[in-house]
JSON list of C-alpha atoms in Angstrom, two decimals:
[
{"chain": "A", "resi": 1, "resn": "LYS", "atom": "CA", "xyz": [25.02, -102.81, -42.01]},
{"chain": "A", "resi": 2, "resn": "ARG", "atom": "CA", "xyz": [28.29, -104.52, -42.22]},
{"chain": "A", "resi": 3, "resn": "LYS", "atom": "CA", "xyz": [30.30, -104.50, -45.12]},
{"chain": "A", "resi": 4, "resn": "PRO", "atom": "CA", "xyz": [31.44, -108.47, -46.24]},
{"chain": "A", "resi": 5, "resn": "GLU", "atom": "CA", "xyz": [34.99, -108.84, -45.51]},
{"chain": "A", "resi": 6, "resn": "ILE", "atom": "CA", "xyz": [36.68, -109.90, -48.72]},
{"chain": "A", "resi": 7, "resn": "SER", "atom": "CA", "xyz": [39.92, -111.95, -49.46]},
{"chain": "A", "resi": 8, "resn": "TRP", "atom": "CA", "xyz": [42.44, -110.59, -51.05]},
{"chain": "A", "resi": 9, "resn": "LEU", "atom": "CA", "xyz": [45.82, -111.10, -53.55]},
{"chain": "A", "resi": 10, "resn": "CYS", "atom": "CA", "xyz": [48.93, -111.46, -52.70]},
{"chain": "A", "resi": 11, "resn": "ARG", "atom": "CA", "xyz": [50.90, -108.47, -54.45]},
{"chain": "A", "resi": 12, "resn": "ASN", "atom": "CA", "xyz": [53.74, -110.12, -55.71]},
{"chain": "A", "resi": 13, "resn": "SER", "atom": "CA", "xyz": [53.22, -111.61, -58.58]},
{"chain": "A", "resi": 14, "resn": "ALA", "atom": "CA", "xyz": [55.29, -115.05, -58.76]},
{"chain": "A", "resi": 15, "resn": "CYS", "atom": "CA", "xyz": [53.20, -115.40, -55.22]},
{"chain": "A", "resi": 16, "resn": "LYS", "atom": "CA", "xyz": [49.75, -114.31, -55.60]},
{"chain": "A", "resi": 17, "resn": "ALA", "atom": "CA", "xyz": [48.10, -116.20, -52.65]},
{"chain": "A", "resi": 18, "resn": "GLN", "atom": "CA", "xyz": [44.67, -115.40, -51.65]},
{"chain": "A", "resi": 19, "resn": "LEU", "atom": "CA", "xyz": [44.86, -113.62, -48.17]},
{"chain": "A", "resi": 20, "resn": "SER", "atom": "CA", "xyz": [42.39, -114.24, -45.82]},
{"chain": "A", "resi": 21, "resn": "PRO", "atom": "CA", "xyz": [40.43, -110.23, -44.75]},
{"chain": "A", "resi": 22, "resn": "GLY", "atom": "CA", "xyz": [42.46, -108.78, -41.98]},
{"chain": "A", "resi": 23, "resn": "VAL", "atom": "CA", "xyz": [45.76, -111.00, -42.95]},
{"chain": "A", "resi": 24, "resn": "PRO", "atom": "CA", "xyz": [47.97, -107.95, -42.60]},
{"chain": "A", "resi": 25, "resn": "PHE", "atom": "CA", "xyz": [50.35, -109.46, -44.67]},
{"chain": "A", "resi": 26, "resn": "CYS", "atom": "CA", "xyz": [50.94, -112.54, -47.09]},
{"chain": "A", "resi": 27, "resn": "LYS", "atom": "CA", "xyz": [53.27, -115.37, -44.69]},
{"chain": "A", "resi": 28, "resn": "ARG", "atom": "CA", "xyz": [54.49, -117.31, -47.77]},
{"chain": "A", "resi": 29, "resn": "CYS", "atom": "CA", "xyz": [56.56, -114.72, -49.85]},
{"chain": "A", "resi": 30, "resn": "SER", "atom": "CA", "xyz": [57.20, -112.19, -46.96]},
{"chain": "A", "resi": 31, "resn": "CYS", "atom": "CA", "xyz": [59.48, -110.78, -44.11]},
{"chain": "A", "resi": 32, "resn": "CYS", "atom": "CA", "xyz": [57.51, -111.32, -41.06]},
{"chain": "A", "resi": 33, "resn": "ILE", "atom": "CA", "xyz": [59.47, -108.35, -39.22]},
{"chain": "A", "resi": 34, "resn": "CYS", "atom": "CA", "xyz": [59.54, -105.87, -42.39]},
{"chain": "A", "resi": 35, "resn": "HIS", "atom": "CA", "xyz": [56.25, -107.69, -44.28]},
{"chain": "A", "resi": 36, "resn": "GLN", "atom": "CA", "xyz": [58.14, -107.02, -47.30]},
{"chain": "A", "resi": 37, "resn": "PHE", "atom": "CA", "xyz": [58.27, -108.69, -50.00]},
{"chain": "A", "resi": 38, "resn": "ASP", "atom": "CA", "xyz": [61.23, -109.67, -52.60]},
{"chain": "A", "resi": 39, "resn": "ASP", "atom": "CA", "xyz": [61.14, -110.35, -56.71]},
{"chain": "A", "resi": 40, "resn": "ASN", "atom": "CA", "xyz": [63.32, -112.40, -56.45]},
{"chain": "A", "resi": 41, "resn": "LYS", "atom": "CA", "xyz": [63.70, -114.38, -53.21]},
{"chain": "A", "resi": 42, "resn": "ASP", "atom": "CA", "xyz": [67.07, -115.86, -53.00]},
{"chain": "A", "resi": 43, "resn": "PRO", "atom": "CA", "xyz": [66.62, -117.98, -50.10]},
{"chain": "A", "resi": 44, "resn": "SER", "atom": "CA", "xyz": [70.01, -117.61, -48.37]},
{"chain": "A", "resi": 45, "resn": "LEU", "atom": "CA", "xyz": [69.40, -114.44, -47.53]},
{"chain": "A", "resi": 46, "resn": "TRP", "atom": "CA", "xyz": [66.00, -115.16, -45.37]},
{"chain": "A", "resi": 47, "resn": "ILE", "atom": "CA", "xyz": [66.38, -116.85, -41.74]},
{"chain": "A", "resi": 48, "resn": "VAL", "atom": "CA", "xyz": [63.15, -119.72, -41.78]},
{"chain": "A", "resi": 49, "resn": "CYS", "atom": "CA", "xyz": [61.49, -120.45, -38.48]},
{"chain": "A", "resi": 50, "resn": "THR", "atom": "CA", "xyz": [63.40, -123.87, -37.77]},
{"chain": "A", "resi": 51, "resn": "PRO", "atom": "CA", "xyz": [64.02, -124.87, -33.94]},
{"chain": "A", "resi": 52, "resn": "GLU", "atom": "CA", "xyz": [65.52, -127.55, -33.19]},
{"chain": "A", "resi": 53, "resn": "SER", "atom": "CA", "xyz": [63.63, -128.38, -29.86]},
{"chain": "A", "resi": 54, "resn": "HIS", "atom": "CA", "xyz": [59.69, -128.50, -29.99]},
{"chain": "A", "resi": 55, "resn": "GLY", "atom": "CA", "xyz": [58.78, -127.27, -26.82]},
{"chain": "A", "resi": 56, "resn": "GLY", "atom": "CA", "xyz": [55.27, -128.30, -27.83]},
{"chain": "A", "resi": 57, "resn": "GLY", "atom": "CA", "xyz": [53.35, -127.22, -30.59]},
{"chain": "A", "resi": 58, "resn": "SER", "atom": "CA", "xyz": [54.73, -126.98, -34.16]},
{"chain": "A", "resi": 59, "resn": "ASP", "atom": "CA", "xyz": [56.89, -124.16, -35.75]},
{"chain": "A", "resi": 60, "resn": "CYS", "atom": "CA", "xyz": [55.69, -121.38, -37.66]},
{"chain": "A", "resi": 61, "resn": "ARG", "atom": "CA", "xyz": [58.65, -121.74, -40.65]},
{"chain": "A", "resi": 62, "resn": "LEU", "atom": "CA", "xyz": [57.84, -118.55, -40.83]},
{"chain": "A", "resi": 63, "resn": "SER", "atom": "CA", "xyz": [60.68, -116.96, -42.88]},
{"chain": "A", "resi": 64, "resn": "CYS", "atom": "CA", "xyz": [62.90, -112.73, -42.82]},
{"chain": "A", "resi": 65, "resn": "HIS", "atom": "CA", "xyz": [65.49, -111.54, -44.16]},
{"chain": "A", "resi": 66, "resn": "ILE", "atom": "CA", "xyz": [68.64, -111.28, -43.04]},
{"chain": "A", "resi": 67, "resn": "GLU", "atom": "CA", "xyz": [68.97, -107.78, -42.35]},
{"chain": "A", "resi": 68, "resn": "CYS", "atom": "CA", "xyz": [66.10, -107.51, -41.10]},
{"chain": "A", "resi": 69, "resn": "ALA", "atom": "CA", "xyz": [66.22, -109.33, -38.49]},
{"chain": "A", "resi": 70, "resn": "LEU", "atom": "CA", "xyz": [69.93, -107.91, -37.65]},
{"chain": "A", "resi": 71, "resn": "ASP", "atom": "CA", "xyz": [68.78, -104.66, -37.60]},
{"chain": "A", "resi": 72, "resn": "HIS", "atom": "CA", "xyz": [65.37, -105.71, -34.84]},
{"chain": "A", "resi": 73, "resn": "GLU", "atom": "CA", "xyz": [68.32, -107.88, -32.65]},
{"chain": "A", "resi": 74, "resn": "MET", "atom": "CA", "xyz": [66.26, -110.38, -33.60]},
{"chain": "A", "resi": 75, "resn": "ALA", "atom": "CA", "xyz": [69.37, -112.45, -35.00]},
{"chain": "A", "resi": 76, "resn": "GLY", "atom": "CA", "xyz": [72.79, -113.16, -34.18]},
{"chain": "A", "resi": 77, "resn": "VAL", "atom": "CA", "xyz": [74.46, -111.58, -30.50]},
{"chain": "A", "resi": 78, "resn": "VAL", "atom": "CA", "xyz": [71.87, -110.08, -28.56]},
{"chain": "A", "resi": 79, "resn": "SER", "atom": "CA", "xyz": [72.87, -109.13, -24.88]},
{"chain": "A", "resi": 80, "resn": "ASP", "atom": "CA", "xyz": [71.18, -106.76, -22.02]},
{"chain": "A", "resi": 81, "resn": "GLY", "atom": "CA", "xyz": [74.11, -105.67, -20.80]},
{"chain": "A", "resi": 82, "resn": "LYS", "atom": "CA", "xyz": [73.97, -108.39, -18.09]},
{"chain": "A", "resi": 83, "resn": "SER", "atom": "CA", "xyz": [74.09, -111.73, -19.76]},
{"chain": "A", "resi": 84, "resn": "ILE", "atom": "CA", "xyz": [73.53, -112.70, -23.52]},
{"chain": "A", "resi": 85, "resn": "LEU", "atom": "CA", "xyz": [70.12, -113.89, -24.50]},
{"chain": "A", "resi": 86, "resn": "LEU", "atom": "CA", "xyz": [70.84, -115.32, -27.87]},
{"chain": "A", "resi": 87, "resn": "ASP", "atom": "CA", "xyz": [74.02, -116.35, -29.24]},
{"chain": "A", "resi": 88, "resn": "GLY", "atom": "CA", "xyz": [73.94, -117.56, -32.99]},
{"chain": "A", "resi": 89, "resn": "GLY", "atom": "CA", "xyz": [69.90, -117.81, -32.31]},
{"chain": "A", "resi": 90, "resn": "TYR", "atom": "CA", "xyz": [67.25, -116.33, -34.40]},
{"chain": "A", "resi": 91, "resn": "HIS", "atom": "CA", "xyz": [63.90, -115.64, -32.41]},
{"chain": "A", "resi": 92, "resn": "CYS", "atom": "CA", "xyz": [61.82, -115.85, -33.79]},
{"chain": "A", "resi": 93, "resn": "GLU", "atom": "CA", "xyz": [58.87, -112.20, -34.44]},
{"chain": "A", "resi": 94, "resn": "SER", "atom": "CA", "xyz": [56.22, -114.80, -34.96]},
{"chain": "A", "resi": 95, "resn": "CYS", "atom": "CA", "xyz": [56.08, -117.50, -32.88]},
{"chain": "A", "resi": 96, "resn": "GLY", "atom": "CA", "xyz": [58.98, -116.58, -30.10]},
{"chain": "A", "resi": 97, "resn": "LYS", "atom": "CA", "xyz": [61.10, -119.81, -30.82]},
{"chain": "A", "resi": 98, "resn": "VAL", "atom": "CA", "xyz": [65.07, -120.26, -31.22]},
{"chain": "A", "resi": 99, "resn": "SER", "atom": "CA", "xyz": [66.40, -121.25, -34.25]},
{"chain": "A", "resi": 100, "resn": "SER", "atom": "CA", "xyz": [70.50, -122.03, -34.94]},
{"chain": "A", "resi": 101, "resn": "LEU", "atom": "CA", "xyz": [72.30, -119.48, -37.00]},
{"chain": "A", "resi": 102, "resn": "ILE", "atom": "CA", "xyz": [75.09, -122.02, -38.35]},
{"chain": "A", "resi": 103, "resn": "GLY", "atom": "CA", "xyz": [73.98, -123.39, -41.23]},
{"chain": "A", "resi": 104, "resn": "CYS", "atom": "CA", "xyz": [72.50, -119.62, -42.41]},
{"chain": "A", "resi": 105, "resn": "TRP", "atom": "CA", "xyz": [76.05, -118.74, -41.35]},
{"chain": "A", "resi": 106, "resn": "LYS", "atom": "CA", "xyz": [77.94, -121.81, -43.33]},
{"chain": "A", "resi": 107, "resn": "LYS", "atom": "CA", "xyz": [75.69, -120.65, -46.29]},
{"chain": "A", "resi": 108, "resn": "GLN", "atom": "CA", "xyz": [77.44, -116.81, -46.45]},
{"chain": "A", "resi": 109, "resn": "LEU", "atom": "CA", "xyz": [80.55, -118.13, -45.95]},
{"chain": "A", "resi": 110, "resn": "LEU", "atom": "CA", "xyz": [80.33, -121.00, -49.12]},
{"chain": "A", "resi": 111, "resn": "ILE", "atom": "CA", "xyz": [78.73, -118.58, -50.99]},
{"chain": "A", "resi": 112, "resn": "ALA", "atom": "CA", "xyz": [81.49, -116.04, -50.16]},
{"chain": "A", "resi": 113, "resn": "LYS", "atom": "CA", "xyz": [84.39, -118.61, -51.01]},
{"chain": "A", "resi": 114, "resn": "ASN", "atom": "CA", "xyz": [81.80, -119.33, -54.65]},
{"chain": "A", "resi": 115, "resn": "ALA", "atom": "CA", "xyz": [82.00, -115.41, -55.30]},
{"chain": "A", "resi": 116, "resn": "ARG", "atom": "CA", "xyz": [83.21, -113.87, -58.57]},
{"chain": "A", "resi": 117, "resn": "ARG", "atom": "CA", "xyz": [82.50, -110.67, -57.99]},
{"chain": "A", "resi": 118, "resn": "VAL", "atom": "CA", "xyz": [83.97, -108.71, -54.76]},
{"chain": "A", "resi": 119, "resn": "ASP", "atom": "CA", "xyz": [80.76, -107.39, -53.99]},
{"chain": "A", "resi": 120, "resn": "THR", "atom": "CA", "xyz": [79.76, -110.44, -53.70]},
{"chain": "A", "resi": 121, "resn": "LEU", "atom": "CA", "xyz": [82.33, -111.77, -51.25]},
{"chain": "A", "resi": 122, "resn": "CYS", "atom": "CA", "xyz": [82.03, -108.23, -48.90]},
{"chain": "A", "resi": 123, "resn": "HIS", "atom": "CA", "xyz": [78.90, -108.67, -48.87]},
{"chain": "A", "resi": 124, "resn": "ARG", "atom": "CA", "xyz": [77.87, -112.40, -47.79]},
{"chain": "A", "resi": 125, "resn": "LEU", "atom": "CA", "xyz": [81.05, -112.17, -45.48]},
{"chain": "A", "resi": 126, "resn": "SER", "atom": "CA", "xyz": [80.03, -109.18, -43.79]},
{"chain": "A", "resi": 127, "resn": "LEU", "atom": "CA", "xyz": [76.59, -111.31, -42.45]},
{"chain": "A", "resi": 128, "resn": "SER", "atom": "CA", "xyz": [78.82, -113.58, -41.94]},
{"chain": "A", "resi": 129, "resn": "TYR", "atom": "CA", "xyz": [80.61, -111.80, -39.50]},
{"chain": "A", "resi": 130, "resn": "ARG", "atom": "CA", "xyz": [77.86, -110.09, -38.07]},
{"chain": "A", "resi": 131, "resn": "LEU", "atom": "CA", "xyz": [75.37, -112.71, -37.41]},
{"chain": "A", "resi": 132, "resn": "LEU", "atom": "CA", "xyz": [78.02, -114.52, -35.22]},
{"chain": "A", "resi": 133, "resn": "ASP", "atom": "CA", "xyz": [79.44, -110.61, -33.85]},
{"chain": "A", "resi": 134, "resn": "GLY", "atom": "CA", "xyz": [80.19, -111.26, -29.76]},
{"chain": "A", "resi": 135, "resn": "THR", "atom": "CA", "xyz": [79.62, -115.12, -30.13]},
{"chain": "A", "resi": 136, "resn": "TYR", "atom": "CA", "xyz": [80.77, -116.75, -26.96]},
{"chain": "A", "resi": 137, "resn": "LEU", "atom": "CA", "xyz": [79.14, -120.14, -28.01]},
{"chain": "A", "resi": 138, "resn": "TYR", "atom": "CA", "xyz": [81.21, -119.48, -31.47]},
{"chain": "A", "resi": 139, "resn": "ARG", "atom": "CA", "xyz": [84.02, -117.78, -30.59]},
{"chain": "A", "resi": 140, "resn": "GLU", "atom": "CA", "xyz": [86.42, -119.69, -32.32]},
{"chain": "A", "resi": 141, "resn": "ILE", "atom": "CA", "xyz": [85.11, -120.19, -35.76]},
{"chain": "A", "resi": 142, "resn": "HIS", "atom": "CA", "xyz": [83.77, -116.15, -35.63]},
{"chain": "A", "resi": 143, "resn": "GLU", "atom": "CA", "xyz": [87.49, -115.36, -34.74]},
{"chain": "A", "resi": 144, "resn": "ILE", "atom": "CA", "xyz": [88.60, -116.69, -38.32]},
{"chain": "A", "resi": 145, "resn": "VAL", "atom": "CA", "xyz": [85.82, -115.16, -40.29]},
{"chain": "A", "resi": 146, "resn": "ASP", "atom": "CA", "xyz": [86.88, -111.30, -37.88]},
{"chain": "A", "resi": 147, "resn": "LYS", "atom": "CA", "xyz": [90.06, -112.54, -39.44]},
{"chain": "A", "resi": 148, "resn": "ALA", "atom": "CA", "xyz": [89.18, -112.78, -42.69]},
{"chain": "A", "resi": 149, "resn": "ASN", "atom": "CA", "xyz": [86.70, -109.58, -42.60]},
{"chain": "A", "resi": 150, "resn": "THR", "atom": "CA", "xyz": [90.05, -107.41, -41.35]},
{"chain": "A", "resi": 151, "resn": "THR", "atom": "CA", "xyz": [91.88, -109.11, -44.30]},
{"chain": "A", "resi": 152, "resn": "LEU", "atom": "CA", "xyz": [89.56, -107.56, -47.21]},
{"chain": "A", "resi": 153, "resn": "GLU", "atom": "CA", "xyz": [88.97, -104.56, -45.66]},
{"chain": "A", "resi": 154, "resn": "SER", "atom": "CA", "xyz": [92.65, -103.48, -45.70]},
{"chain": "A", "resi": 155, "resn": "GLU", "atom": "CA", "xyz": [92.45, -104.70, -49.29]},
{"chain": "A", "resi": 156, "resn": "VAL", "atom": "CA", "xyz": [89.39, -103.10, -50.87]}
]
């Protein structure tokens, strides 16, 4: 006799979405790469799948941690050694579409600019730097962040 499949609730107390059997993670509040959620989800530390060109179908609108995307080479500048495969973009783990990171990059700089704490300034400037490190498309604006990052590292 086959066991009936039972739906389950998201473990995130801020979400509690009802999930279908066999769904490995909550797509509403969890990272599509590591499948973890944050208790106090800071949207500025997440990337959402929102591609500019809709090559048929709809974008999945799933989100992931910026750190996960960078660590898994799904965001920023990714090269195969011969050519740049991704330049200032986010390649969605779920649907495979590419979204621009320039809005996310600007958001990190704006938060760094308004930071009241040195650790926040350092973290956001570091994220801005890492998002476009090695870029060809955005090399001129990346040079400015590189100089700021270098200055900050020498002073802190």
